[in-house]
mmCIF file of C-alpha atoms and ligand atoms in Angstrom:
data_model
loop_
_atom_site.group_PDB
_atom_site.id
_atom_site.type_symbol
_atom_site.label_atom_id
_atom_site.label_comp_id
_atom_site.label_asym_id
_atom_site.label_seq_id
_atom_site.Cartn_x
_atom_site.Cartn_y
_atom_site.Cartn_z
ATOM 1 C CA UNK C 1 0.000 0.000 0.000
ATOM 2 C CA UNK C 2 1.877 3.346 -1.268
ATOM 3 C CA UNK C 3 -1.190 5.094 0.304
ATOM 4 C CA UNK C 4 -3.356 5.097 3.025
ATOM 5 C CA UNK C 5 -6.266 7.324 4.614
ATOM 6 C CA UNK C 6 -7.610 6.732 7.991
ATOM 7 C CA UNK C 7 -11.033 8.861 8.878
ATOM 8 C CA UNK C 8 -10.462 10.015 12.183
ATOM 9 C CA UNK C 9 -13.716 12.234 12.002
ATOM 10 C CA UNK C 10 -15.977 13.780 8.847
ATOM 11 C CA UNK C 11 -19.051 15.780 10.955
ATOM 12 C CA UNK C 12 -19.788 18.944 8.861
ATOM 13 C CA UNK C 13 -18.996 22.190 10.980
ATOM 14 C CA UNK C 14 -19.739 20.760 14.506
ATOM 15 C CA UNK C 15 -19.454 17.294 16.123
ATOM 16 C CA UNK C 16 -22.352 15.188 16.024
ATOM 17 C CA UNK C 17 -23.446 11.289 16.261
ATOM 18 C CA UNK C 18 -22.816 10.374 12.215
ATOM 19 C CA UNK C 19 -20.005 11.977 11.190
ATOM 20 C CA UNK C 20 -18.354 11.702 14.502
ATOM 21 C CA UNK C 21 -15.704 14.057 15.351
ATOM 22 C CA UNK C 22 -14.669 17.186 13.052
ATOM 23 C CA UNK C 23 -12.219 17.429 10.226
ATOM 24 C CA UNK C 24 -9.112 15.021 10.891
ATOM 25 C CA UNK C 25 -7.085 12.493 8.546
ATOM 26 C CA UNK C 26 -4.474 10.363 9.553
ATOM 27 C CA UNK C 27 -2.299 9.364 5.797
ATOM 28 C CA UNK C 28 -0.002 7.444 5.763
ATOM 29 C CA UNK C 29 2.150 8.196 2.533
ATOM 30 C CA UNK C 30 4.927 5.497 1.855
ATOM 31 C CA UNK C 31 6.636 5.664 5.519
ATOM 32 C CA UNK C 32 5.518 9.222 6.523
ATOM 33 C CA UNK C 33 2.854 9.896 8.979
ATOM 34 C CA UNK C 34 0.485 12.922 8.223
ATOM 35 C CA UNK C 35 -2.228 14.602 10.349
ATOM 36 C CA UNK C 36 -4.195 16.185 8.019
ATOM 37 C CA UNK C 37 -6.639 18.484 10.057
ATOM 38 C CA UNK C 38 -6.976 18.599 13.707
ATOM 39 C CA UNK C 39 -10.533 19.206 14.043
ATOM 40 C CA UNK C 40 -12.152 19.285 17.257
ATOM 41 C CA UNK C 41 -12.456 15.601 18.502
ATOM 42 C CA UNK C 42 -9.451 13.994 16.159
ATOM 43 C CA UNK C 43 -6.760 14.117 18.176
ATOM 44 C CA UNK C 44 -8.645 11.629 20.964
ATOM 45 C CA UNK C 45 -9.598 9.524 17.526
ATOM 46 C CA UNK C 46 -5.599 9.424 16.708
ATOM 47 C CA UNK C 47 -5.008 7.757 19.395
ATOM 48 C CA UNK C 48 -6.766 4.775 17.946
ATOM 49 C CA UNK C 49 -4.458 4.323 15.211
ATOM 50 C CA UNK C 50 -1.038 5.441 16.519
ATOM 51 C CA UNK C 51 0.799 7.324 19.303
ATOM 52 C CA UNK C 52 0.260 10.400 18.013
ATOM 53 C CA UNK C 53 3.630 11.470 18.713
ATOM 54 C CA UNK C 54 4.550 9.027 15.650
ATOM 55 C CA UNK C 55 3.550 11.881 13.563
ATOM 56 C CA UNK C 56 5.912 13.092 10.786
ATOM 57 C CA UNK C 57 4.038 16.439 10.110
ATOM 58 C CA UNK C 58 0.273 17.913 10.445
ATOM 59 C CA UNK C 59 -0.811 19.476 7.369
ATOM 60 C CA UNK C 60 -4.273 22.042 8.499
ATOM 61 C CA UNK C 61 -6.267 23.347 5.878
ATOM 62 C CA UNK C 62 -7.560 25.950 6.994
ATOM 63 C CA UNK C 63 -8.328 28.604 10.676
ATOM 64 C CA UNK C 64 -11.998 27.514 10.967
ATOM 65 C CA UNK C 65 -11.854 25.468 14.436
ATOM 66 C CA UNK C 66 -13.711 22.566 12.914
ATOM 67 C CA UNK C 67 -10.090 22.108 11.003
ATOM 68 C CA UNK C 68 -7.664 23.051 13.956
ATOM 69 C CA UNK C 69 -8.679 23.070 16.914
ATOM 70 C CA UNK C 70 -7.227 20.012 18.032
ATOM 71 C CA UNK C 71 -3.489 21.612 17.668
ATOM 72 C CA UNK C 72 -4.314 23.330 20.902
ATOM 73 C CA UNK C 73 -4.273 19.229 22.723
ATOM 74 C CA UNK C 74 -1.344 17.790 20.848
ATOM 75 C CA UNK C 75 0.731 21.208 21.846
ATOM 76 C CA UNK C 76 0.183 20.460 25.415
ATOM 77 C CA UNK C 77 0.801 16.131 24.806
ATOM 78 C CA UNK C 78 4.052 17.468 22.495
ATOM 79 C CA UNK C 79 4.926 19.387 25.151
ATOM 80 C CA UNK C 80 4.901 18.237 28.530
ATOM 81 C CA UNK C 81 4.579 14.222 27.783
ATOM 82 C CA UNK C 82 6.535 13.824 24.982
ATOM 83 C CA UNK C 83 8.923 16.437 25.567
ATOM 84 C CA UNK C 84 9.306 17.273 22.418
ATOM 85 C CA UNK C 85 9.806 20.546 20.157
ATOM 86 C CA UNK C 86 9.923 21.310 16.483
ATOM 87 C CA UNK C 87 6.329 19.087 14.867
ATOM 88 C CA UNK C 88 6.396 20.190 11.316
ATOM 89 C CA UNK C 89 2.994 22.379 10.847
ATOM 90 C CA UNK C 90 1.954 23.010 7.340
ATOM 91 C CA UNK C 91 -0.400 25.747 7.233
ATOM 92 C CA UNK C 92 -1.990 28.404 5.199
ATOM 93 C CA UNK C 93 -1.591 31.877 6.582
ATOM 94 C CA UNK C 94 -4.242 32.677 9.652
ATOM 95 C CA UNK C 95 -3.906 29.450 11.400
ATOM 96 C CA UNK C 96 -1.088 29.957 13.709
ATOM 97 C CA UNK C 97 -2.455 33.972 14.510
ATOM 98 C CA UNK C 98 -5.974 32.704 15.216
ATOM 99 C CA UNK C 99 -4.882 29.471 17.647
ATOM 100 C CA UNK C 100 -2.194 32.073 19.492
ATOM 101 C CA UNK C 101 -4.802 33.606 20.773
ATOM 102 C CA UNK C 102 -5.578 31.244 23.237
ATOM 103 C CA UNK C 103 -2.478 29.538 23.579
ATOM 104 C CA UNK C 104 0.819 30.973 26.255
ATOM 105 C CA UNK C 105 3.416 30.040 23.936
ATOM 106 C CA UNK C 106 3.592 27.474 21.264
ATOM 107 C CA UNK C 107 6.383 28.699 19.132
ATOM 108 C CA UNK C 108 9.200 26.144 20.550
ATOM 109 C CA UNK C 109 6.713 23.122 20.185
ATOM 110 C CA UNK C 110 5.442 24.379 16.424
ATOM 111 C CA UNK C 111 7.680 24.404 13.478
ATOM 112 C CA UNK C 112 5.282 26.461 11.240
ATOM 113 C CA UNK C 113 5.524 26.723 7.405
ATOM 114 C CA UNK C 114 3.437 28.470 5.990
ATOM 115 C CA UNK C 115 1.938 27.443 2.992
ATOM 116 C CA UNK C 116 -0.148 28.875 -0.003
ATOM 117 C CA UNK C 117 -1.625 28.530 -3.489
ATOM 118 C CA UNK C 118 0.804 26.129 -5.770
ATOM 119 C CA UNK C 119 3.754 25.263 -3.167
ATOM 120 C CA UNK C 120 5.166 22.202 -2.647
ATOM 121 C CA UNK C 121 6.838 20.190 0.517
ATOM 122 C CA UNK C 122 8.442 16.535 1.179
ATOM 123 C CA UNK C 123 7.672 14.766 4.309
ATOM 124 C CA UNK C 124 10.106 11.663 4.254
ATOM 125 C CA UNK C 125 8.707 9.571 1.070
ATOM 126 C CA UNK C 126 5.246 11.776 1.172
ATOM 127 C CA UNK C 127 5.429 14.864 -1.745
ATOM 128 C CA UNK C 128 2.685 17.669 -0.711
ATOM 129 C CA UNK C 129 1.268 20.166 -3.021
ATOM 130 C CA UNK C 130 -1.351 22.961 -2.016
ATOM 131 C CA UNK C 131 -3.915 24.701 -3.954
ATOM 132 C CA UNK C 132 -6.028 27.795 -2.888
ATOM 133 C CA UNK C 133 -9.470 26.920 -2.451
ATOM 134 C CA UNK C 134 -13.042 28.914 -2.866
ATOM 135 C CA UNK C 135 -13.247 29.663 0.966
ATOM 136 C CA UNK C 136 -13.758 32.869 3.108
ATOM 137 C CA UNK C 137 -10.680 32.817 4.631
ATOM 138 C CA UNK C 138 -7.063 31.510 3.231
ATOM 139 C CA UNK C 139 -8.004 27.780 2.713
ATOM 140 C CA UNK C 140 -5.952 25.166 1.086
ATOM 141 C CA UNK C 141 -6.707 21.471 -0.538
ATOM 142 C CA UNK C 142 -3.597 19.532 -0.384
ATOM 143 C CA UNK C 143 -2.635 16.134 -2.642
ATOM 144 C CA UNK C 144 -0.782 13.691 -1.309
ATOM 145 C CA UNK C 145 1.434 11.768 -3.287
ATOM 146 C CA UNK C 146 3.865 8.748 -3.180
ATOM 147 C CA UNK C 147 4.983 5.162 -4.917
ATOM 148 C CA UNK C 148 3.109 6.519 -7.630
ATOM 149 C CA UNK C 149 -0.312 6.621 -5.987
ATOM 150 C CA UNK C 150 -2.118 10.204 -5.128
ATOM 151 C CA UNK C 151 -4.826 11.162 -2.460
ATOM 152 C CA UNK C 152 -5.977 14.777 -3.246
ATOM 153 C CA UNK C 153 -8.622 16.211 -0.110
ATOM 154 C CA UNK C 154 -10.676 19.316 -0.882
ATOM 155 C CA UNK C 155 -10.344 20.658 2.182
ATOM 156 C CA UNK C 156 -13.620 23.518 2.330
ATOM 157 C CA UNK C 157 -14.391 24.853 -0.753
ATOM 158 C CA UNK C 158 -17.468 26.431 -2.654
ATOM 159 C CA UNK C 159 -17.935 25.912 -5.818
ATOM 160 C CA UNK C 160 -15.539 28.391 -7.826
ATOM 161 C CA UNK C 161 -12.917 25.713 -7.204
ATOM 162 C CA UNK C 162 -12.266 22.544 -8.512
ATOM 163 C CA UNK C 163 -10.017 19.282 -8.195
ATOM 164 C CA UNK C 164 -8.810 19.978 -11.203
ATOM 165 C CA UNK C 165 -6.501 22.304 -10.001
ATOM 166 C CA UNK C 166 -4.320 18.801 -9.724
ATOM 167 C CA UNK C 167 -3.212 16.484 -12.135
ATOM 168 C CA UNK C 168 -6.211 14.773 -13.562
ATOM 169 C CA UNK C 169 -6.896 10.806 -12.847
ATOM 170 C CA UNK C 170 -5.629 11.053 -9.007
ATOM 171 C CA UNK C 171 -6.560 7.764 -6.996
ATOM 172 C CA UNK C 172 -9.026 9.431 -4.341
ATOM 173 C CA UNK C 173 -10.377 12.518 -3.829
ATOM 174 C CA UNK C 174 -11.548 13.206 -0.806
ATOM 175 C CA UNK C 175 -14.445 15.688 -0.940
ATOM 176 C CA UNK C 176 -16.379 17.914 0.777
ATOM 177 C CA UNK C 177 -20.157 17.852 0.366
ATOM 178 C CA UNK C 178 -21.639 19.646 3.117
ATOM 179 C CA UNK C 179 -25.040 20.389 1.416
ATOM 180 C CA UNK C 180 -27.785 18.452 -0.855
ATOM 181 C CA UNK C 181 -29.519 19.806 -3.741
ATOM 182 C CA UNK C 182 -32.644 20.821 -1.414
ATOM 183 C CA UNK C 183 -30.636 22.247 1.294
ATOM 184 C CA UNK C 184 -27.774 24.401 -0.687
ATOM 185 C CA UNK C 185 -26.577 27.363 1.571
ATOM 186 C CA UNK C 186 -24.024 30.011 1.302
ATOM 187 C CA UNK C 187 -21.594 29.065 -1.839
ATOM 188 C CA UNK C 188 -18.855 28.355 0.505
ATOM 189 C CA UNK C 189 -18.947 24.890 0.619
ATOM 190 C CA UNK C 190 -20.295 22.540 -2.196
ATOM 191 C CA UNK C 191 -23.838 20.459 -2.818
ATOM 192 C CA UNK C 192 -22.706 16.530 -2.939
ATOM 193 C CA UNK C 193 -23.288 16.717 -6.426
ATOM 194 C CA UNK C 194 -21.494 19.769 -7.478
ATOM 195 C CA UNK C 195 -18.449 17.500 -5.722
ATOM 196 C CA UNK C 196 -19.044 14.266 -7.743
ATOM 197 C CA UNK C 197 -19.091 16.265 -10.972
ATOM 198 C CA UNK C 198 -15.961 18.342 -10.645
ATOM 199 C CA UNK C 199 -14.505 14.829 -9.615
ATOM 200 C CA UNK C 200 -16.096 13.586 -12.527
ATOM 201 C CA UNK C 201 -14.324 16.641 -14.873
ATOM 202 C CA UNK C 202 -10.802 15.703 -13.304
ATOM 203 C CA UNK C 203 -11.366 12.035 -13.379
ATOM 204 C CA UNK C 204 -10.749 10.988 -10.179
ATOM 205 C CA UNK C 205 -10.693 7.332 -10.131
ATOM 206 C CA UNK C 206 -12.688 7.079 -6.674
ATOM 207 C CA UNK C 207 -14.505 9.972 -4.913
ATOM 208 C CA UNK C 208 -15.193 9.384 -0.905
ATOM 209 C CA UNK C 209 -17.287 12.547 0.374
ATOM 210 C CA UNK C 210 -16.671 13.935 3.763
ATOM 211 C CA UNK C 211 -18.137 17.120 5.869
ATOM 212 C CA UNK C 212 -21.706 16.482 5.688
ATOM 213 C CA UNK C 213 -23.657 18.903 7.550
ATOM 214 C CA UNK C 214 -24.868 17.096 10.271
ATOM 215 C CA UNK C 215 -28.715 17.228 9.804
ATOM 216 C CA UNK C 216 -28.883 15.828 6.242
ATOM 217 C CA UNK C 217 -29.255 12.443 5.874
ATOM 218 C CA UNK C 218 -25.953 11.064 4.100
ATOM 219 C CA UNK C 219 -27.444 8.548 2.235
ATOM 220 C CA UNK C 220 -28.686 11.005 0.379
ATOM 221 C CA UNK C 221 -25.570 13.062 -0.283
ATOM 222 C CA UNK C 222 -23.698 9.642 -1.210
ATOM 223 C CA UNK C 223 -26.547 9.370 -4.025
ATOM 224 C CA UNK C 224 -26.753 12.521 -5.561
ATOM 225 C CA UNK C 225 -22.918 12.719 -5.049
ATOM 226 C CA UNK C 226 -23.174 9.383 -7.296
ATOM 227 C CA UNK C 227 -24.896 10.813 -10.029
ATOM 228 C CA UNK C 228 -22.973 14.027 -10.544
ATOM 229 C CA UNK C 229 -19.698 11.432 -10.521
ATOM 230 C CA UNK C 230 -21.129 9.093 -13.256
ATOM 231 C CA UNK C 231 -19.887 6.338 -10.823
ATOM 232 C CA UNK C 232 -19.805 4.603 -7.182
ATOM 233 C CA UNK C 233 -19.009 7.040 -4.588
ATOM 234 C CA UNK C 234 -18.049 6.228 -1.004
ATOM 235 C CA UNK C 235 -18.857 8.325 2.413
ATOM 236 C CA UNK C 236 -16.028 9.287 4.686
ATOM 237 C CA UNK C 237 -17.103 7.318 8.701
ATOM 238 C CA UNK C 238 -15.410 7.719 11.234
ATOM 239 C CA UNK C 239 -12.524 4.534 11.618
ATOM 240 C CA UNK C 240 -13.035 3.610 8.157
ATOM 241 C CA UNK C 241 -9.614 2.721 5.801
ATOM 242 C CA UNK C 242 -9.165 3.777 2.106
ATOM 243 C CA UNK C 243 -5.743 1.937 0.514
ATOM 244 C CA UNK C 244 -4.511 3.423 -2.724
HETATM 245 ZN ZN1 ZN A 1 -14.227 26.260 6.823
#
């Protein structure tokens, strides 16, 4: 497996019973460790799968809490039981301002790099690239790549951006879908179908859709999701395991 994506949570927004948790990925990308997005609730879930001070780097999309928050924990378990300084933080600009609010001092414990629209970054075998999404504040997706295989997650998006900002035909795109065709809000995020057909346009080989707003009924999003992608699409659970 060159690959793999763990779903340590996928709850649109807020926590709730479905989706679990917020926001948070644990990849594994050849022998690198990523935490991709601490939302609120992950870092408890991360424990599951590894000691989370096994992590190579956290990668967080974007300041919205439902993304972070959960670097606020793993400072204080870096910190004073592990001992340790220096975590590799990839972040768009906004994060590290809007959790130092609330935090004494996590400079020593952080290594920040700041990320935006188009740069790349090597974690051990894992190559990262980041692309601006359609989000209020500085947002970005990120693809994963290694042996060949990539994972590309949409992080939050509306729908003025599309996967195919990446190389077409990646393995897995991980998608947000936080509304349904009778419930579409504000155009900052995307409908489930407006996510399986820009999937569809950058022929993604599989489509899993995450950040369902809690109220819908996924079911529902995984079916209309289906028919915009022309093909099978899966829904992000909490604990489940995608191999690429
Ligand atoms: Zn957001």
């Amino acid at each position: 497996v060159a690959v793999e994506l763990v779903v340590l949570g996928a709850s649109g927004s807020y926590g709730a019973p479905r989706g679990g948790a917020c926001s948070g990925y644990l990849v594994r990308a050849g022998r690198a460790r990523l935490w991709v997005d601490t939302g609120n609730g992950t870092l408890a879930e991360l424990h599951r799968h590894l000691d989370p001070e096994d992590i190579d780097a956290v990668v967080v999309s974007h300041e919205h809490p439902d993304h972070c928050a959960d670097l606020l924990g793993f400072q204080v378990l870096l910190k004073w039981k592990a001992r340790r300084s220096g975590m590799a933080v990839y972040a768009p600009a906004g994060v590290r301002e809007r959790l130092a609010a609330v935090v004494d001092d996590f400079e020593e414990t952080f290594d920040w790099r700041t990320v935006d629209d188009g740069d790349r970054a090597e974690v051990g075998d894992a190559r990262l690239r980041f692309a601006r999404t359609d989000h209020p504040v500085p947002t970005l997706a990120v693809e994963v790549a290694a042996e060949g295989r990539r994972l590309v997650y949409t992080a939050d998006t509306g729908p003025k951006w599309s996967v195919a900002a990446f190389e077409p035909a990646a393995d897995l795109v991980l998608s947000e879908a936080s509304y349904q065709d009778a419930s579409a809000g504000a155009p900052l995020h995307l409908t489930a179908r407006q996510a399986g057909e820009a999937a569809r346009a950058a022929r993604a080989r599989r489509l899993v859709i995450t950040h369902v707003w809690p109220p819908l009924d996924p079911e529902v999003s995984v079916w209309e999701a289906a028919e915009g992608f022309g093909a099978p699409v899966e829904l992000a659970r909490p604990g489940a395991l995608f191999t690429l």
